[in-house]
PDB file of C-alpha atoms in Angstrom:
ATOM      1  CA  MET I  26     168.215 204.877  92.665  1.00 42.00           C
ATOM      2  CA  GLY I  27     168.825 201.451  94.424  1.00 39.00           C
ATOM      3  CA  TYR I  28     168.118 200.627  98.436  1.00 32.00           C
ATOM      4  CA  PRO I  29     171.434 201.716 100.356  1.00 40.00           C
ATOM      5  CA  ALA I  30     172.847 198.625 101.229  1.00 41.00           C
ATOM      6  CA  PRO I  31     172.564 196.914 104.941  1.00 40.00           C
ATOM      7  CA  PRO I  32     175.398 197.941 107.319  1.00 44.00           C
ATOM      8  CA  GLY I  33     178.012 194.959 107.751  1.00 47.00           C
ATOM      9  CA  GLY I  34     177.935 194.331 103.876  1.00 44.00           C
ATOM     10  CA  GLN I  35     174.943 191.970 104.560  1.00 43.00           C
ATOM     11  CA  GLN I  36     172.341 191.692 101.468  1.00 41.00           C
ATOM     12  CA  PRO I  37     168.954 191.865 102.178  1.00 39.00           C
ATOM     13  CA  PHE I  38     166.395 189.686 102.555  1.00 37.00           C
ATOM     14  CA  GLN I  39     165.128 186.969  99.170  1.00 40.00           C
ATOM     15  CA  GLN I  40     162.257 184.963  99.674  1.00 41.00           C
ATOM     16  CA  PRO I  41     162.791 181.456  98.119  1.00 41.00           C
ATOM     17  CA  SER I  42     161.092 180.681  95.046  1.00 46.00           C
ATOM     18  CA  ARG I  43     158.632 177.389  95.180  1.00 52.00           C
ATOM     19  CA  ASN I  44     159.030 173.915  93.173  1.00 55.00           C
ATOM     20  CA  ASN I  45     155.776 171.903  93.052  1.00 56.00           C
ATOM     21  CA  THR I  46     156.841 169.006  91.005  1.00 57.00           C
ATOM     22  CA  PRO I  47     157.376 166.317  93.968  1.00 57.00           C
ATOM     23  CA  LEU I  48     153.908 167.155  94.995  1.00 55.00           C
ATOM     24  CA  PHE I  49     152.221 166.413  91.702  1.00 56.00           C
ATOM     25  CA  ILE I  50     153.886 163.280  91.441  1.00 62.00           C
ATOM     26  CA  ALA I  51     152.204 162.105  94.804  1.00 59.00           C
ATOM     27  CA  LEU I  52     148.859 163.158  93.926  1.00 59.00           C
ATOM     28  CA  GLY I  53     149.500 161.410  90.716  1.00 60.00           C
ATOM     29  CA  VAL I  54     150.407 158.250  92.432  1.00 57.00           C
ATOM     30  CA  CYS I  55     147.482 158.719  94.545  1.00 59.00           C
ATOM     31  CA  LEU I  56     145.066 158.626  91.637  1.00 59.00           C
ATOM     32  CA  VAL I  57     146.271 156.151  90.012  1.00 57.00           C
ATOM     33  CA  VAL I  58     146.118 153.462  93.353  1.00 56.00           C
ATOM     34  CA  ILE I  59     142.463 154.698  94.125  1.00 64.00           C
ATOM     35  CA  VAL I  60     141.439 153.831  89.983  1.00 57.00           C
ATOM     36  CA  ALA I  61     143.304 150.154  90.383  1.00 56.00           C
ATOM     37  CA  LEU I  62     141.093 149.606  93.582  1.00 58.00           C
ATOM     38  CA  ALA I  63     137.953 150.499  91.743  1.00 56.00           C
ATOM     39  CA  VAL I  64     138.900 148.444  89.146  1.00 51.00           C
ATOM     40  CA  VAL I  65     139.275 145.410  92.005  1.00 48.00           C
ATOM     41  CA  VAL I  66     136.248 145.794  93.814  1.00 47.00           C
ATOM     42  CA  VAL I  67     133.797 146.252  90.571  1.00 47.00           C
ATOM     43  CA  ALA I  68     135.848 142.516  89.711  1.00 51.00           C
ATOM     44  CA  LEU I  69     135.221 140.617  92.925  1.00 49.00           C
ATOM     45  CA  THR I  70     131.332 141.880  93.250  1.00 49.00           C
ATOM     46  CA  ARG I  71     130.638 140.891  89.659  1.00 50.00           C
ATOM     47  CA  GLY I  72     132.469 137.670  90.363  1.00 46.00           C
ATOM     48  CA  ASN I  73     129.874 136.487  93.537  1.00 46.00           C
ATOM     49  CA  THR I  74     126.897 138.127  91.349  1.00 42.00           C
ATOM     50  CA  ASP I  75     128.014 135.465  88.744  1.00 40.00           C
ATOM     51  CA  ALA I  76     128.583 132.654  91.537  1.00 39.00           C
ATOM     52  CA  SER I  77     125.366 133.407  92.707  1.00 37.00           C
ATOM     53  CA  GLN I  78     123.582 132.762  90.121  1.00 37.00           C
ATOM     54  CA  ALA I  79     125.153 129.491  89.063  1.00 33.00           C
ATOM     55  CA  VAL I  80     124.388 128.207  92.833  1.00 30.00           C
ATOM     56  CA  SER I  81     120.550 129.326  92.332  1.00 31.00           C
ATOM     57  CA  ALA I  82     120.146 128.211  88.814  1.00 31.00           C
ATOM     58  CA  PRO I  83     117.368 125.499  88.305  1.00 31.00           C
ATOM     59  CA  SER I  84     118.084 122.452  87.536  1.00 33.00           C
ATOM     60  CA  SER I  85     116.778 120.748  83.963  1.00 33.00           C
ATOM     61  CA  SER I  86     113.415 120.179  83.644  1.00 31.00           C
ATOM     62  CA  ASN I  87     114.316 117.412  81.656  1.00 30.00           C
ATOM     63  CA  GLN I  88     116.444 115.434  84.239  1.00 27.00           C
ATOM     64  CA  VAL I  89     115.140 112.073  84.932  1.00 26.00           C
ATOM     65  CA  LEU I  90     116.490 110.786  88.383  1.00 23.00           C
ATOM     66  CA  PRO I  91     116.708 106.791  88.440  1.00 26.00           C
ATOM     67  CA  GLY I  92     113.585 105.232  88.938  1.00 26.00           C
ATOM     68  CA  ALA I  93     111.677 108.110  88.817  1.00 27.00           C
ATOM     69  CA  ASN I  94     109.264 109.610  85.676  1.00 28.00           C
ATOM     70  CA  ALA I  95     110.512 106.868  83.752  1.00 29.00           C
ATOM     71  CA  THR I  96     108.475 105.481  81.210  1.00 29.00           C
ATOM     72  CA  PRO I  97     108.872 102.592  79.040  1.00 30.00           C
ATOM     73  CA  GLY I  98     111.622 101.901  76.805  1.00 32.00           C
ATOM     74  CA  SER I  99     113.683 104.976  78.473  1.00 30.00           C
ATOM     75  CA  GLU I 100     116.932 103.671  79.992  1.00 33.00           C
ATOM     76  CA  THR I 101     115.463 103.655  83.711  1.00 28.00           C
ATOM     77  CA  GLU I 102     112.166 101.795  83.239  1.00 28.00           C
ATOM     78  CA  VAL I 103     109.576 101.477  86.601  1.00 28.00           C
ATOM     79  CA  VAL I 104     107.709  98.156  86.134  1.00 26.00           C
ATOM     80  CA  GLU I 105     105.194  97.799  88.692  1.00 27.00           C
ATOM     81  CA  THR I 106     103.566  94.164  89.484  1.00 28.00           C
ATOM     82  CA  THR I 107     100.615  93.668  91.297  1.00 30.00           C
ATOM     83  CA  GLU I 108      99.880  90.231  92.839  1.00 31.00           C
ATOM     84  CA  PRO I 109      97.077  88.686  94.582  1.00 31.00           C
ATOM     85  CA  PRO I 110      97.227  89.055  97.965  1.00 33.00           C
ATOM     86  CA  SER I 111      97.500  86.344  99.922  1.00 33.00           C
ATOM     87  CA  THR I 112      95.351  84.953 102.606  1.00 38.00           C
ATOM     88  CA  THR I 113      95.794  84.320 106.206  1.00 42.00           C
ATOM     89  CA  ALA I 114      95.140  81.059 106.395  1.00 45.00           C
ATOM     90  CA  ALA I 115      97.559  80.712 103.269  1.00 55.00           C
ATOM     91  CA  SER I 116     100.344  81.720 105.080  1.00 63.00           C
ATOM     92  CA  GLY I 117      99.543  80.981 108.221  1.00 80.00           C
ATOM     93  CA  ALA I 118      99.866  85.150 108.814  1.00 82.00           C
ATOM     94  CA  GLY I 119      97.586  86.211 111.876  1.00 91.00           C
ATOM     95  CA  LEU I 120      96.723  83.358 113.417  1.00 95.00           C
ATOM     96  CA  PHE I 121      99.053  82.797 115.615  1.00 96.00           C
ATOM     97  CA  ASP I 122      98.401  86.398 117.553  1.00 95.00           C
ATOM     98  CA  LYS I 123      96.708  85.990 120.426  1.00 96.00           C
ATOM     99  CA  GLN I 124      97.112  86.014 123.941  1.00 96.00           C
ATOM    100  CA  ARG I 125      99.760  83.196 125.254  1.00 95.00           C
ATOM    101  CA  VAL I 126      98.470  80.708 127.893  1.00 94.00           C
ATOM    102  CA  SER I 127     100.650  79.776 129.973  1.00 92.00           C
ATOM    103  CA  PRO I 128     100.127  75.614 129.147  1.00 90.00           C
ATOM    104  CA  GLY I 129     100.266  74.436 133.308  1.00 87.00           C
ATOM    105  CA  MET I 130     100.698  70.689 134.035  1.00 85.00           C
ATOM    106  CA  CYS I 131     100.017  69.354 130.932  1.00 87.00           C
ATOM    107  CA  GLU I 132     103.578  70.382 129.472  1.00 84.00           C
ATOM    108  CA  SER I 133     105.033  67.721 131.986  1.00 87.00           C
ATOM    109  CA  ASN I 134     102.827  64.928 131.321  1.00 84.00           C
ATOM    110  CA  GLY I 135     103.601  64.903 127.819  1.00 89.00           C
ATOM    111  CA  VAL I 136     100.333  66.128 126.389  1.00 92.00           C
ATOM    112  CA  CYS I 137      97.787  68.736 126.574  1.00 95.00           C
ATOM    113  CA  ARG I 138      94.267  68.793 125.500  1.00 95.00           C
ATOM    114  CA  ILE I 139      92.271  71.457 124.232  1.00 96.00           C
ATOM    115  CA  ALA I 140      88.803  72.142 122.749  1.00 97.00           C
ATOM    116  CA  SER I 141      86.863  75.119 120.857  1.00 97.00           C
ATOM    117  CA  PRO I 142      84.277  76.994 122.977  1.00 97.00           C
ATOM    118  CA  SER I 143      81.874  75.946 120.436  1.00 96.00           C
ATOM    119  CA  GLY I 144      82.204  72.006 120.904  1.00 96.00           C
ATOM    120  CA  ASN I 145      83.020  71.787 117.303  1.00 97.00           C
ATOM    121  CA  PHE I 146      86.908  70.181 118.003  1.00 97.00           C
ATOM    122  CA  MET I 147      88.697  68.395 120.458  1.00 96.00           C
ATOM    123  CA  CYS I 148      92.702  68.987 120.096  1.00 97.00           C
ATOM    124  CA  TYR I 149      95.923  66.746 121.001  1.00 96.00           C
ATOM    125  CA  ILE I 150      99.403  68.483 121.368  1.00 97.00           C
ATOM    126  CA  THR I 151     102.010  65.251 122.176  1.00 96.00           C
ATOM    127  CA  PRO I 152     105.695  65.763 121.423  1.00 96.00           C
ATOM    128  CA  ASP I 153     105.203  63.946 117.912  1.00 96.00           C
ATOM    129  CA  SER I 154     101.694  65.877 116.276  1.00 97.00           C
ATOM    130  CA  ALA I 155      99.066  68.342 117.134  1.00 97.00           C
ATOM    131  CA  ASN I 156      95.681  67.407 115.613  1.00 96.00           C
ATOM    132  CA  CYS I 157      92.458  68.252 116.021  1.00 97.00           C
ATOM    133  CA  SER I 158      89.157  65.839 116.187  1.00 96.00           C
ATOM    134  CA  ALA I 159      85.663  66.200 115.806  1.00 96.00           C
ATOM    135  CA  PRO I 160      83.005  64.924 118.224  1.00 95.00           C
ATOM    136  CA  GLN I 161      82.352  61.329 118.253  1.00 92.00           C
ATOM    137  CA  GLY I 162      80.375  60.356 115.586  1.00 91.00           C
ATOM    138  CA  GLU I 163      80.548  64.189 113.909  1.00 94.00           C
ATOM    139  CA  PRO I 164      82.476  64.639 110.389  1.00 95.00           C
ATOM    140  CA  LEU I 165      85.890  66.958 110.894  1.00 96.00           C
ATOM    141  CA  VAL I 166      84.274  69.136 107.783  1.00 96.00           C
ATOM    142  CA  ALA I 167      81.198  69.433 106.237  1.00 94.00           C
ATOM    143  CA  GLY I 168      81.426  67.256 103.079  1.00 94.00           C
ATOM    144  CA  LEU I 169      84.642  65.974 103.294  1.00 95.00           C
ATOM    145  CA  LEU I 170      86.023  62.831 102.489  1.00 94.00           C
ATOM    146  CA  VAL I 171      88.679  60.590 102.690  1.00 92.00           C
ATOM    147  CA  PRO I 172      89.834  57.346 101.233  1.00 90.00           C
ATOM    148  CA  LEU I 173      88.675  54.585 103.354  1.00 84.00           C
ATOM    149  CA  GLY I 174      92.119  52.520 102.000  1.00 77.00           C
ATOM    150  CA  GLY I 175      92.821  48.744 102.079  1.00 75.00           C
ATOM    151  CA  GLY I 176      92.495  49.147  98.471  1.00 77.00           C
ATOM    152  CA  SER I 177      88.897  50.027  98.750  1.00 79.00           C
ATOM    153  CA  ASN I 178      87.076  52.535  96.468  1.00 84.00           C
ATOM    154  CA  ARG I 179      84.579  53.878  99.207  1.00 90.00           C
ATOM    155  CA  GLU I 180      85.382  57.092 100.528  1.00 93.00           C
ATOM    156  CA  ILE I 181      84.272  58.421 104.509  1.00 93.00           C
ATOM    157  CA  PRO I 182      83.797  61.859 106.601  1.00 94.00           C
ATOM    158  CA  ALA I 183      87.323  63.123 107.550  1.00 95.00           C
ATOM    159  CA  THR I 184      87.475  63.267 111.457  1.00 95.00           C
ATOM    160  CA  SER I 185      90.736  64.390 112.308  1.00 96.00           C
ATOM    161  CA  ILE I 186      93.444  66.818 111.157  1.00 97.00           C
ATOM    162  CA  SER I 187      97.027  67.221 112.377  1.00 97.00           C
ATOM    163  CA  VAL I 188     100.565  68.388 111.697  1.00 98.00           C
ATOM    164  CA  ASP I 189     103.461  66.068 113.209  1.00 97.00           C
ATOM    165  CA  LYS I 190     106.768  66.922 114.129  1.00 97.00           C
ATOM    166  CA  THR I 191     108.517  66.739 110.617  1.00 97.00           C
ATOM    167  CA  GLY I 192     105.913  69.592 109.601  1.00 97.00           C
ATOM    168  CA  LYS I 193     103.900  67.177 107.420  1.00 97.00           C
ATOM    169  CA  THR I 194     100.065  68.246 107.555  1.00 97.00           C
ATOM    170  CA  SER I 195      97.488  65.382 106.621  1.00 96.00           C
ATOM    171  CA  VAL I 196      93.975  65.036 106.971  1.00 95.00           C
ATOM    172  CA  TYR I 197      92.169  61.788 107.424  1.00 93.00           C
ATOM    173  CA  ALA I 198      89.077  59.617 108.878  1.00 92.00           C
ATOM    174  CA  ILE I 199      89.477  57.556 112.470  1.00 85.00           C
ATOM    175  CA  THR I 200      88.466  53.984 111.898  1.00 77.00           C
ATOM    176  CA  ALA I 201      89.669  52.194 114.557  1.00 73.00           C
ATOM    177  CA  GLY I 202      89.330  53.218 118.199  1.00 63.00           C
ATOM    178  CA  VAL I 203      86.303  55.986 116.980  1.00 57.00           C
ATOM    179  CA  SER I 204      84.920  55.065 120.741  1.00 58.00           C
ATOM    180  CA  LYS I 205      87.473  56.975 122.131  1.00 63.00           C
ATOM    181  CA  MET I 206      86.974  59.752 120.203  1.00 81.00           C
ATOM    182  CA  GLU I 207      85.099  62.660 122.427  1.00 89.00           C
ATOM    183  CA  THR I 208      81.593  63.028 122.838  1.00 93.00           C
ATOM    184  CA  ARG I 209      80.737  67.032 123.549  1.00 94.00           C
ATOM    185  CA  ASP I 210      79.738  66.491 126.768  1.00 94.00           C
ATOM    186  CA  GLN I 211      83.299  65.007 127.558  1.00 93.00           C
ATOM    187  CA  LEU I 212      85.470  68.233 125.985  1.00 93.00           C
ATOM    188  CA  GLN I 213      83.819  70.661 128.208  1.00 93.00           C
ATOM    189  CA  PRO I 214      86.581  70.267 131.075  1.00 94.00           C
ATOM    190  CA  TYR I 215      89.138  71.045 128.237  1.00 95.00           C
ATOM    191  CA  ILE I 216      87.332  74.177 126.801  1.00 96.00           C
ATOM    192  CA  PHE I 217      90.199  76.881 125.476  1.00 96.00           C
ATOM    193  CA  PRO I 218      88.275  80.107 125.330  1.00 96.00           C
ATOM    194  CA  TYR I 219      88.967  82.407 121.576  1.00 97.00           C
ATOM    195  CA  GLY I 220      91.205  84.845 121.413  1.00 97.00           C
ATOM    196  CA  SER I 221      94.020  82.507 123.084  1.00 97.00           C
ATOM    197  CA  GLN I 222      97.096  80.143 122.363  1.00 97.00           C
ATOM    198  CA  ILE I 223      99.435  77.513 123.334  1.00 97.00           C
ATOM    199  CA  GLN I 224     102.750  77.210 123.222  1.00 96.00           C
ATOM    200  CA  VAL I 225     104.014  73.476 124.333  1.00 96.00           C
ATOM    201  CA  LEU I 226     105.897  70.616 122.921  1.00 96.00           C
ATOM    202  CA  GLY I 227     107.652  71.954 119.592  1.00 97.00           C
ATOM    203  CA  PHE I 228     103.541  72.879 118.612  1.00 97.00           C
ATOM    204  CA  THR I 229     101.638  75.825 118.825  1.00 98.00           C
ATOM    205  CA  CYS I 230      97.464  75.792 118.733  1.00 98.00           C
ATOM    206  CA  ALA I 231      95.163  78.929 118.353  1.00 98.00           C
ATOM    207  CA  MET I 232      91.301  79.663 119.014  1.00 97.00           C
ATOM    208  CA  ASP I 233      89.410  82.161 117.203  1.00 97.00           C
ATOM    209  CA  ALA I 234      85.739  82.769 116.872  1.00 96.00           C
ATOM    210  CA  ASP I 235      86.595  83.164 112.930  1.00 95.00           C
ATOM    211  CA  THR I 236      89.327  80.965 111.857  1.00 94.00           C
ATOM    212  CA  GLY I 237      88.336  78.184 114.000  1.00 96.00           C
ATOM    213  CA  VAL I 238      91.314  76.092 115.640  1.00 98.00           C
ATOM    214  CA  SER I 239      95.114  76.386 113.921  1.00 98.00           C
ATOM    215  CA  CYS I 240      98.243  74.587 115.314  1.00 98.00           C
ATOM    216  CA  ARG I 241     101.591  74.268 113.909  1.00 98.00           C
ATOM    217  CA  ASN I 242     104.793  73.248 114.381  1.00 98.00           C
ATOM    218  CA  ASP I 243     106.915  76.231 115.428  1.00 97.00           C
ATOM    219  CA  SER I 244     109.823  74.217 113.990  1.00 97.00           C
ATOM    220  CA  THR I 245     108.931  74.590 109.927  1.00 97.00           C
ATOM    221  CA  ASP I 246     106.167  77.199 110.844  1.00 96.00           C
ATOM    222  CA  THR I 247     103.305  74.913 108.643  1.00 97.00           C
ATOM    223  CA  GLY I 248     100.431  73.515 110.197  1.00 97.00           C
ATOM    224  CA  PHE I 249      96.570  73.836 109.540  1.00 97.00           C
ATOM    225  CA  SER I 250      93.586  75.729 110.056  1.00 97.00           C
ATOM    226  CA  VAL I 251      90.145  74.114 110.274  1.00 97.00           C
ATOM    227  CA  THR I 252      86.445  75.117 110.826  1.00 97.00           C
ATOM    228  CA  ARG I 253      83.534  73.399 110.182  1.00 95.00           C
ATOM    229  CA  GLN I 254      83.576  74.622 106.657  1.00 95.00           C
ATOM    230  CA  GLY I 255      86.315  73.969 105.541  1.00 96.00           C
ATOM    231  CA  TYR I 256      90.358  73.364 106.222  1.00 96.00           C
ATOM    232  CA  THR I 257      93.566  75.002 105.032  1.00 96.00           C
ATOM    233  CA  PHE I 258      97.557  73.298 105.082  1.00 96.00           C
ATOM    234  CA  PHE I 259     100.263  76.253 105.415  1.00 95.00           C
TER     235      PHE I 259
END
């Protein structure tokens, strides 16, 4: 026996049937997207790791930089040369690093005179030259002889050394006017202290207890250094 029909001819209520197909489709799409993203992340991570390894990779131990660790016969050869060191007197280096002293009035007079504290040398500086001489009756350097000149084969002790305004250096003997050379007593008023130098009239002269007296032409940087044991031109 069936249910009686509701009044007014209405049909009984019926629950609608459910269709799950769209839901499954959406879930499938999400899953595909997630998998794709995971693949991209893995690829990027591996790429960064490879790049890091490439940057930190050590250079080849066989690499030779130009001029470094090169051996004879290689493309880059390092050649070392050793030359004998220059002596101080040969170049004039270090002879004129003394305390500078003012020339005072001698510059305006055109003649400056300085004597070594030992009394072994008297030096004259003029616009034409800087020259140093031994005291009267004494040799410039022990055992140093120069030709007498005038066609004679005779040699006599050198008494003076100089550098002129052209830069020419010379050592010679004063044979005329010897009486005008200063004696040791006459040198005393002109004593110039060791460790000092004077620059005047285009020349520089310096006194040193070890290297003696040195003078140079400031324009040509040529000159001399002299002691009783020897002399040098530079």
